[in-house]
Amino acid sequence: MKKKHFDVGTDGFYGAYWKCKSDSDCAMIAMIGDDSEDYLARTSVKWLHKLGVNVMTMSPGKKDYGHHNYPLERIEKAISWLKANGNQKIGIVGASTTGTLALTAASYFEDITLTIGLTPSDFIWQGFMQGKKDGCKEWPIEGESLFSYKGEPLPYMPFCYKHPDYWRVIEKETKRTGDMVNSRKLFDDSEKAHPVTEDEMIKIEKINGILLLIGAEDDVLWDTAKYIRRMRQRMKEYPYTCRLESVIYEHGTHFIFPESMLKTMLPIGSGIFMKMAFQGARKYPKECQRARLDIDKRVKNAVAEWKSRKETDKI
């Protein structure tokens, strides 16, 4: 696949543009994977190309596996480039932390008219870094948010555990449950210690076009089911114009990708990988697969509706 690479220093954002072989005036900003050109990013491009859309993959930076004060201006600049290069419609998709980023960006930039959040949160939390530090693989960064805008960190929920206790809690829960990673206690305890404020909530009512939220009850990284329910309630309390579709599965785990996307990522052994990653997938493999098959239909339908809808159409 041919691509155009972008760097922060020269272009204002880190990413790569992958033009679809078929003629398309629709582009998805995809934040799947740790780097805009890694294996997961490339496979997400292949999957989205089959849906007939151009793709801009984005990530914080080369070998930067954390999320801390990520400037929303980078998404804003990517949108401007996409629109200046033949794309009339802009969508965004993210999973996990980038699912939260997708919602946040869409709430700021009205040009985004399709937003897909896989296992997102409804609030912004403290920034973190990944790597190696004092025997820890991840740690929170004092005074930094997940995202920033116009040079200021966005309001965030602080973690109640500091370094190195932050990682020790994750490590202990992961060992106890047998999951690949389990950070739910970190988030639950932090929200108990610091109830999320209105300033820290993502203003999803400002999102335009189509908004698709997907999560599972058995997510062990955070309580995305609770977060999605709060977003549903928020939409009852605030005026909004988007078409909201949300679904919460009993079983699906944190890796709640469309089935055909997962098969693209892992042509052989996707089911085995899921069972190795999360206890929920080991206990309920058929239920998890059914969820992914349903997600497959929902995502494809949302993209098809978005592509066919005229900008003057009302949701």
mmCIF file of C-alpha atoms in Angstrom:
data_model
loop_
_atom_site.group_PDB
_atom_site.id
_atom_site.type_symbol
_atom_site.label_atom_id
_atom_site.label_comp_id
_atom_site.label_asym_id
_atom_site.label_seq_id
_atom_site.Cartn_x
_atom_site.Cartn_y
_atom_site.Cartn_z
ATOM 1 C CA MET A 1 0.000 0.000 0.000
ATOM 2 C CA LYS A 2 1.257 3.452 -0.922
ATOM 3 C CA LYS A 3 1.226 6.080 1.786
ATOM 4 C CA LYS A 4 2.129 9.685 2.481
ATOM 5 C CA HIS A 5 3.943 10.171 5.766
ATOM 6 C CA PHE A 6 3.453 13.169 8.068
ATOM 7 C CA ASP A 7 5.721 14.395 10.870
ATOM 8 C CA VAL A 8 4.946 16.827 13.667
ATOM 9 C CA GLY A 9 7.876 19.099 12.840
ATOM 10 C CA THR A 10 7.042 19.603 9.168
ATOM 11 C CA ASP A 11 3.297 18.913 8.990
ATOM 12 C CA GLY A 12 1.972 19.580 12.485
ATOM 13 C CA PHE A 13 0.927 16.010 13.184
ATOM 14 C CA TYR A 14 2.261 12.440 13.120
ATOM 15 C CA GLY A 15 0.449 10.104 10.776
ATOM 16 C CA ALA A 16 0.156 8.495 7.357
ATOM 17 C CA TYR A 17 -2.382 8.859 4.541
ATOM 18 C CA TRP A 18 -3.484 5.788 2.624
ATOM 19 C CA LYS A 19 -5.600 6.523 -0.443
ATOM 20 C CA CYS A 20 -8.246 3.992 -1.378
ATOM 21 C CA LYS A 21 -7.910 2.355 -4.821
ATOM 22 C CA SER A 22 -11.528 3.154 -5.586
ATOM 23 C CA ASP A 23 -12.378 6.812 -6.067
ATOM 24 C CA SER A 24 -13.622 8.151 -2.744
ATOM 25 C CA ASP A 25 -14.259 11.566 -1.227
ATOM 26 C CA CYS A 26 -14.613 10.132 2.289
ATOM 27 C CA ALA A 27 -11.761 9.687 4.756
ATOM 28 C CA MET A 28 -11.528 8.065 8.167
ATOM 29 C CA ILE A 29 -8.996 9.167 10.748
ATOM 30 C CA ALA A 30 -8.066 5.808 12.287
ATOM 31 C CA MET A 31 -6.205 5.505 15.566
ATOM 32 C CA ILE A 32 -5.711 1.762 15.841
ATOM 33 C CA GLY A 33 -2.305 0.572 17.039
ATOM 34 C CA ASP A 34 0.600 2.245 18.826
ATOM 35 C CA ASP A 35 2.115 3.767 15.684
ATOM 36 C CA SER A 36 0.509 5.153 12.535
ATOM 37 C CA GLU A 37 2.411 2.666 10.389
ATOM 38 C CA ASP A 38 2.622 -0.422 12.592
ATOM 39 C CA TYR A 39 0.973 -3.763 11.868
ATOM 40 C CA LEU A 40 -2.342 -2.945 13.535
ATOM 41 C CA ALA A 41 -2.538 0.397 11.745
ATOM 42 C CA ARG A 42 -1.852 -1.188 8.367
ATOM 43 C CA THR A 43 -4.425 -3.926 8.869
ATOM 44 C CA SER A 44 -7.044 -1.372 9.925
ATOM 45 C CA VAL A 45 -6.284 0.480 6.673
ATOM 46 C CA LYS A 46 -6.849 -2.698 4.636
ATOM 47 C CA TRP A 47 -10.168 -3.257 6.393
ATOM 48 C CA LEU A 48 -11.378 0.320 5.940
ATOM 49 C CA HIS A 49 -10.287 0.379 2.299
ATOM 50 C CA LYS A 50 -12.705 -2.488 1.672
ATOM 51 C CA LEU A 51 -15.453 -0.142 2.866
ATOM 52 C CA GLY A 52 -14.406 2.353 0.200
ATOM 53 C CA VAL A 53 -12.854 5.106 2.304
ATOM 54 C CA ASN A 54 -9.469 6.797 2.367
ATOM 55 C CA VAL A 55 -7.619 6.481 5.672
ATOM 56 C CA MET A 56 -5.425 8.780 7.744
ATOM 57 C CA THR A 57 -3.747 6.750 10.482
ATOM 58 C CA MET A 58 -2.573 8.765 13.467
ATOM 59 C CA SER A 59 -0.743 8.178 16.746
ATOM 60 C CA PRO A 60 1.059 10.338 19.328
ATOM 61 C CA GLY A 61 4.479 9.788 17.745
ATOM 62 C CA LYS A 62 7.045 7.256 16.642
ATOM 63 C CA LYS A 63 7.620 4.815 19.489
ATOM 64 C CA ASP A 64 5.636 7.078 21.825
ATOM 65 C CA TYR A 65 3.275 4.622 23.491
ATOM 66 C CA GLY A 66 1.795 6.986 26.035
ATOM 67 C CA HIS A 67 -0.979 9.540 25.876
ATOM 68 C CA HIS A 68 -0.219 12.786 27.644
ATOM 69 C CA ASN A 69 -1.198 16.318 26.625
ATOM 70 C CA TYR A 70 -1.771 15.093 23.058
ATOM 71 C CA PRO A 71 -2.564 18.319 21.168
ATOM 72 C CA LEU A 72 -6.008 18.214 19.566
ATOM 73 C CA GLU A 73 -4.595 20.669 17.025
ATOM 74 C CA ARG A 74 -2.940 17.678 15.372
ATOM 75 C CA ILE A 75 -6.346 16.220 14.540
ATOM 76 C CA GLU A 76 -7.477 19.677 13.452
ATOM 77 C CA LYS A 77 -4.531 19.970 11.055
ATOM 78 C CA ALA A 78 -5.110 16.463 9.706
ATOM 79 C CA ILE A 79 -8.746 17.392 9.004
ATOM 80 C CA SER A 80 -7.628 20.511 7.123
ATOM 81 C CA TRP A 81 -5.191 18.486 5.002
ATOM 82 C CA LEU A 82 -7.818 15.851 4.215
ATOM 83 C CA LYS A 83 -10.366 18.449 3.130
ATOM 84 C CA ALA A 84 -7.756 20.237 1.007
ATOM 85 C CA ASN A 85 -6.933 16.957 -0.727
ATOM 86 C CA GLY A 86 -10.277 15.843 -2.065
ATOM 87 C CA ASN A 87 -12.071 14.515 1.005
ATOM 88 C CA GLN A 88 -15.520 15.992 1.528
ATOM 89 C CA LYS A 89 -16.466 13.850 4.511
ATOM 90 C CA ILE A 90 -14.298 13.172 7.548
ATOM 91 C CA GLY A 91 -14.879 10.395 10.068
ATOM 92 C CA ILE A 92 -12.875 9.193 13.038
ATOM 93 C CA VAL A 93 -12.501 5.828 14.769
ATOM 94 C CA GLY A 94 -10.581 4.860 17.870
ATOM 95 C CA ALA A 95 -10.393 1.985 20.320
ATOM 96 C CA SER A 96 -9.585 2.044 24.019
ATOM 97 C CA THR A 97 -7.768 5.303 24.889
ATOM 98 C CA THR A 98 -8.027 6.466 21.298
ATOM 99 C CA GLY A 99 -11.763 5.732 21.459
ATOM 100 C CA THR A 100 -11.857 8.450 24.108
ATOM 101 C CA LEU A 101 -9.681 10.625 21.861
ATOM 102 C CA ALA A 102 -12.095 10.100 18.946
ATOM 103 C CA LEU A 103 -15.046 11.313 21.030
ATOM 104 C CA THR A 104 -13.108 14.285 22.364
ATOM 105 C CA ALA A 105 -11.886 15.378 18.925
ATOM 106 C CA ALA A 106 -15.359 15.013 17.403
ATOM 107 C CA SER A 107 -16.811 17.176 20.182
ATOM 108 C CA TYR A 108 -14.351 19.947 19.215
ATOM 109 C CA PHE A 109 -14.319 19.775 15.409
ATOM 110 C CA GLU A 110 -17.622 19.998 13.546
ATOM 111 C CA ASP A 111 -16.117 18.714 10.268
ATOM 112 C CA ILE A 112 -16.128 15.206 11.777
ATOM 113 C CA THR A 113 -19.469 13.653 10.820
ATOM 114 C CA LEU A 114 -18.915 9.989 11.713
ATOM 115 C CA THR A 115 -17.489 9.039 15.100
ATOM 116 C CA ILE A 116 -16.905 5.450 16.190
ATOM 117 C CA GLY A 117 -15.768 4.862 19.754
ATOM 118 C CA LEU A 118 -14.829 1.300 20.703
ATOM 119 C CA THR A 119 -14.618 0.804 24.502
ATOM 120 C CA PRO A 120 -14.350 4.552 25.172
ATOM 121 C CA SER A 121 -14.758 6.498 28.374
ATOM 122 C CA ASP A 122 -17.048 9.504 28.730
ATOM 123 C CA PHE A 123 -14.435 11.586 30.516
ATOM 124 C CA ILE A 124 -10.796 12.579 30.168
ATOM 125 C CA TRP A 125 -8.310 11.180 32.622
ATOM 126 C CA GLN A 126 -4.734 11.898 33.652
ATOM 127 C CA GLY A 127 -2.001 11.459 31.057
ATOM 128 C CA PHE A 128 0.274 8.441 31.204
ATOM 129 C CA MET A 129 3.465 7.124 29.671
ATOM 130 C CA GLN A 130 4.532 3.601 28.768
ATOM 131 C CA GLY A 131 7.998 2.107 28.694
ATOM 132 C CA LYS A 132 10.321 1.114 31.513
ATOM 133 C CA LYS A 133 10.645 3.100 34.713
ATOM 134 C CA ASP A 134 11.563 1.708 38.125
ATOM 135 C CA GLY A 135 10.383 -1.736 37.077
ATOM 136 C CA CYS A 136 7.039 -0.367 35.848
ATOM 137 C CA LYS A 137 5.644 -0.558 32.308
ATOM 138 C CA GLU A 138 3.286 2.405 32.692
ATOM 139 C CA TRP A 139 3.062 5.433 34.943
ATOM 140 C CA PRO A 140 0.937 8.596 35.321
ATOM 141 C CA ILE A 141 2.415 12.002 34.555
ATOM 142 C CA GLU A 142 1.808 14.677 37.162
ATOM 143 C CA GLY A 143 0.023 17.776 35.908
ATOM 144 C CA GLU A 144 -0.702 16.361 32.452
ATOM 145 C CA SER A 145 -3.994 15.382 30.852
ATOM 146 C CA LEU A 146 -4.608 12.840 28.101
ATOM 147 C CA PHE A 147 -5.168 15.768 25.715
ATOM 148 C CA SER A 148 -4.486 19.459 25.368
ATOM 149 C CA TYR A 149 -5.835 22.272 23.229
ATOM 150 C CA LYS A 150 -4.393 25.709 22.539
ATOM 151 C CA GLY A 151 -1.464 24.938 24.800
ATOM 152 C CA GLU A 152 -3.552 24.001 27.848
ATOM 153 C CA PRO A 153 -4.220 20.510 29.231
ATOM 154 C CA LEU A 154 -7.905 19.627 29.155
ATOM 155 C CA PRO A 155 -9.506 19.120 32.596
ATOM 156 C CA TYR A 156 -8.973 15.536 33.726
ATOM 157 C CA MET A 157 -9.755 13.014 36.415
ATOM 158 C CA PRO A 158 -6.519 12.392 38.367
ATOM 159 C CA PHE A 159 -5.515 8.870 39.266
ATOM 160 C CA CYS A 160 -5.596 8.178 42.992
ATOM 161 C CA TYR A 161 -2.470 6.038 42.715
ATOM 162 C CA LYS A 162 0.902 7.649 42.064
ATOM 163 C CA HIS A 163 4.013 6.074 40.595
ATOM 164 C CA PRO A 164 4.980 3.288 41.284
ATOM 165 C CA ASP A 165 1.731 2.221 43.042
ATOM 166 C CA TYR A 166 -0.192 2.950 39.831
ATOM 167 C CA TRP A 167 1.522 0.094 38.002
ATOM 168 C CA ARG A 168 1.624 -2.145 41.069
ATOM 169 C CA VAL A 169 -2.205 -2.055 41.231
ATOM 170 C CA ILE A 170 -2.480 -3.003 37.535
ATOM 171 C CA GLU A 171 0.183 -5.689 37.935
ATOM 172 C CA LYS A 172 -1.539 -7.229 40.975
ATOM 173 C CA GLU A 173 -4.992 -7.251 39.333
ATOM 174 C CA THR A 174 -3.579 -8.691 36.116
ATOM 175 C CA LYS A 175 -1.915 -11.509 38.011
ATOM 176 C CA ARG A 176 -5.027 -12.155 40.096
ATOM 177 C CA THR A 177 -7.402 -12.395 37.131
ATOM 178 C CA GLY A 178 -5.136 -13.959 34.521
ATOM 179 C CA ASP A 179 -5.964 -11.258 31.966
ATOM 180 C CA MET A 180 -3.351 -9.816 29.627
ATOM 181 C CA VAL A 181 -3.892 -6.520 31.452
ATOM 182 C CA ASN A 182 -6.463 -5.510 34.054
ATOM 183 C CA SER A 183 -6.671 -1.870 35.142
ATOM 184 C CA ARG A 184 -10.341 -1.635 36.140
ATOM 185 C CA LYS A 185 -9.586 -1.246 39.851
ATOM 186 C CA LEU A 186 -7.311 1.707 39.015
ATOM 187 C CA PHE A 187 -10.187 3.526 37.291
ATOM 188 C CA ASP A 188 -12.896 2.517 39.761
ATOM 189 C CA ASP A 189 -10.839 3.565 42.770
ATOM 190 C CA SER A 190 -9.810 6.826 41.125
ATOM 191 C CA GLU A 191 -13.391 7.810 40.323
ATOM 192 C CA LYS A 192 -14.444 7.008 43.891
ATOM 193 C CA ALA A 193 -11.660 9.230 45.203
ATOM 194 C CA HIS A 194 -12.361 11.970 42.649
ATOM 195 C CA PRO A 195 -15.909 11.869 41.221
ATOM 196 C CA VAL A 196 -15.767 13.020 37.614
ATOM 197 C CA THR A 197 -16.725 16.696 37.238
ATOM 198 C CA GLU A 198 -18.655 18.312 34.393
ATOM 199 C CA ASP A 199 -15.471 19.986 33.136
ATOM 200 C CA GLU A 200 -13.844 16.574 32.775
ATOM 201 C CA MET A 201 -16.769 15.036 30.884
ATOM 202 C CA ILE A 202 -16.633 14.823 27.079
ATOM 203 C CA LYS A 203 -19.312 17.048 25.549
ATOM 204 C CA ILE A 204 -20.667 14.370 23.229
ATOM 205 C CA GLU A 205 -23.802 16.405 22.547
ATOM 206 C CA LYS A 206 -21.623 18.626 20.344
ATOM 207 C CA ILE A 207 -20.711 15.733 18.024
ATOM 208 C CA ASN A 208 -22.127 15.971 14.505
ATOM 209 C CA GLY A 209 -23.462 13.343 12.095
ATOM 210 C CA ILE A 210 -23.408 9.741 13.302
ATOM 211 C CA LEU A 211 -22.074 8.619 16.676
ATOM 212 C CA LEU A 212 -21.539 4.908 17.341
ATOM 213 C CA LEU A 213 -20.537 3.752 20.843
ATOM 214 C CA ILE A 214 -19.607 0.133 21.519
ATOM 215 C CA GLY A 215 -18.553 -1.610 24.723
ATOM 216 C CA ALA A 216 -18.903 -4.731 26.853
ATOM 217 C CA GLU A 217 -19.835 -5.429 30.463
ATOM 218 C CA ASP A 218 -16.789 -7.676 30.895
ATOM 219 C CA ASP A 219 -14.249 -5.011 29.928
ATOM 220 C CA VAL A 220 -11.456 -5.303 32.514
ATOM 221 C CA LEU A 221 -9.499 -2.183 31.611
ATOM 222 C CA TRP A 222 -12.286 0.159 32.702
ATOM 223 C CA ASP A 223 -16.053 0.179 33.156
ATOM 224 C CA THR A 224 -16.930 1.230 29.619
ATOM 225 C CA ALA A 225 -20.493 -0.112 30.040
ATOM 226 C CA LYS A 226 -21.105 2.397 32.826
ATOM 227 C CA TYR A 227 -19.516 5.155 30.766
ATOM 228 C CA ILE A 228 -21.698 4.423 27.728
ATOM 229 C CA ARG A 229 -24.826 4.408 29.910
ATOM 230 C CA ARG A 230 -23.820 7.811 31.264
ATOM 231 C CA MET A 231 -23.418 9.074 27.701
ATOM 232 C CA ARG A 232 -26.903 7.821 26.860
ATOM 233 C CA GLN A 233 -28.248 9.699 29.867
ATOM 234 C CA ARG A 234 -26.289 12.810 28.924
ATOM 235 C CA MET A 235 -27.976 12.834 25.532
ATOM 236 C CA LYS A 236 -31.354 12.957 27.335
ATOM 237 C CA GLU A 237 -30.260 16.000 29.297
ATOM 238 C CA TYR A 238 -28.588 18.089 26.576
ATOM 239 C CA PRO A 239 -29.794 19.114 23.102
ATOM 240 C CA TYR A 240 -27.933 17.301 20.329
ATOM 241 C CA THR A 241 -28.127 16.829 16.560
ATOM 242 C CA CYS A 242 -26.225 13.583 15.888
ATOM 243 C CA ARG A 243 -27.738 10.150 15.378
ATOM 244 C CA LEU A 244 -26.652 8.183 18.410
ATOM 245 C CA GLU A 245 -26.298 4.415 18.255
ATOM 246 C CA SER A 246 -24.906 2.639 21.284
ATOM 247 C CA VAL A 247 -24.640 -0.995 22.222
ATOM 248 C CA ILE A 248 -23.331 -2.774 25.310
ATOM 249 C CA TYR A 249 -22.645 -6.499 25.100
ATOM 250 C CA GLU A 250 -22.582 -8.787 28.116
ATOM 251 C CA HIS A 251 -19.480 -10.495 26.723
ATOM 252 C CA GLY A 252 -16.956 -9.012 24.329
ATOM 253 C CA THR A 253 -13.886 -7.974 26.388
ATOM 254 C CA HIS A 254 -11.844 -4.813 25.825
ATOM 255 C CA PHE A 255 -10.728 -5.971 22.350
ATOM 256 C CA ILE A 256 -14.160 -5.482 20.884
ATOM 257 C CA PHE A 257 -13.189 -5.156 17.235
ATOM 258 C CA PRO A 258 -15.439 -6.114 14.307
ATOM 259 C CA GLU A 259 -14.952 -9.824 13.603
ATOM 260 C CA SER A 260 -13.691 -9.334 10.040
ATOM 261 C CA MET A 261 -11.239 -6.641 11.227
ATOM 262 C CA LEU A 262 -9.883 -9.013 13.879
ATOM 263 C CA LYS A 263 -9.554 -11.727 11.230
ATOM 264 C CA THR A 264 -7.623 -9.257 9.041
ATOM 265 C CA MET A 265 -5.309 -8.486 11.952
ATOM 266 C CA LEU A 266 -4.921 -12.142 12.907
ATOM 267 C CA PRO A 267 -5.714 -14.366 9.897
ATOM 268 C CA ILE A 268 -4.715 -17.441 11.897
ATOM 269 C CA GLY A 269 -5.436 -17.919 15.576
ATOM 270 C CA SER A 270 -7.572 -14.855 16.344
ATOM 271 C CA GLY A 271 -9.792 -16.946 18.608
ATOM 272 C CA ILE A 272 -6.800 -18.406 20.425
ATOM 273 C CA PHE A 273 -5.302 -14.943 20.932
ATOM 274 C CA MET A 274 -8.533 -13.621 22.451
ATOM 275 C CA LYS A 275 -8.683 -16.549 24.873
ATOM 276 C CA MET A 276 -5.077 -15.929 25.880
ATOM 277 C CA ALA A 277 -5.696 -12.201 26.355
ATOM 278 C CA PHE A 278 -8.806 -12.159 28.556
ATOM 279 C CA GLN A 279 -10.500 -14.578 30.915
ATOM 280 C CA GLY A 280 -13.872 -13.404 29.594
ATOM 281 C CA ALA A 281 -12.970 -14.703 26.135
ATOM 282 C CA ARG A 282 -11.856 -18.013 27.629
ATOM 283 C CA LYS A 283 -15.123 -18.484 29.517
ATOM 284 C CA TYR A 284 -17.480 -17.168 26.834
ATOM 285 C CA PRO A 285 -15.801 -17.576 23.430
ATOM 286 C CA LYS A 286 -19.029 -18.046 21.458
ATOM 287 C CA GLU A 287 -20.707 -15.053 23.077
ATOM 288 C CA CYS A 288 -17.665 -12.866 22.385
ATOM 289 C CA GLN A 289 -17.607 -13.932 18.763
ATOM 290 C CA ARG A 290 -21.325 -13.229 18.390
ATOM 291 C CA ALA A 291 -20.705 -9.751 19.741
ATOM 292 C CA ARG A 292 -17.885 -9.145 17.240
ATOM 293 C CA LEU A 293 -20.051 -10.374 14.358
ATOM 294 C CA ASP A 294 -22.798 -7.962 15.382
ATOM 295 C CA ILE A 295 -20.273 -5.138 15.699
ATOM 296 C CA ASP A 296 -19.082 -5.968 12.199
ATOM 297 C CA LYS A 297 -22.570 -5.289 10.831
ATOM 298 C CA ARG A 298 -23.090 -2.153 12.898
ATOM 299 C CA VAL A 299 -19.815 -0.536 11.889
ATOM 300 C CA LYS A 300 -20.222 -1.391 8.215
ATOM 301 C CA ASN A 301 -23.809 -0.098 8.243
ATOM 302 C CA ALA A 302 -22.751 3.133 9.943
ATOM 303 C CA VAL A 303 -20.005 3.736 7.374
ATOM 304 C CA ALA A 304 -22.369 2.953 4.477
ATOM 305 C CA GLU A 305 -25.030 5.326 5.836
ATOM 306 C CA TRP A 306 -22.423 8.061 6.364
ATOM 307 C CA LYS A 307 -21.016 7.698 2.852
ATOM 308 C CA SER A 308 -24.449 7.835 1.216
ATOM 309 C CA ARG A 309 -25.809 10.709 3.271
ATOM 310 C CA LYS A 310 -25.770 14.166 1.697
ATOM 311 C CA GLU A 311 -24.314 16.910 3.856
ATOM 312 C CA THR A 312 -27.685 18.687 3.738
ATOM 313 C CA ASP A 313 -29.528 15.655 5.095
ATOM 314 C CA LYS A 314 -30.749 15.820 8.669
ATOM 315 C CA ILE A 315 -29.963 13.017 11.089
#
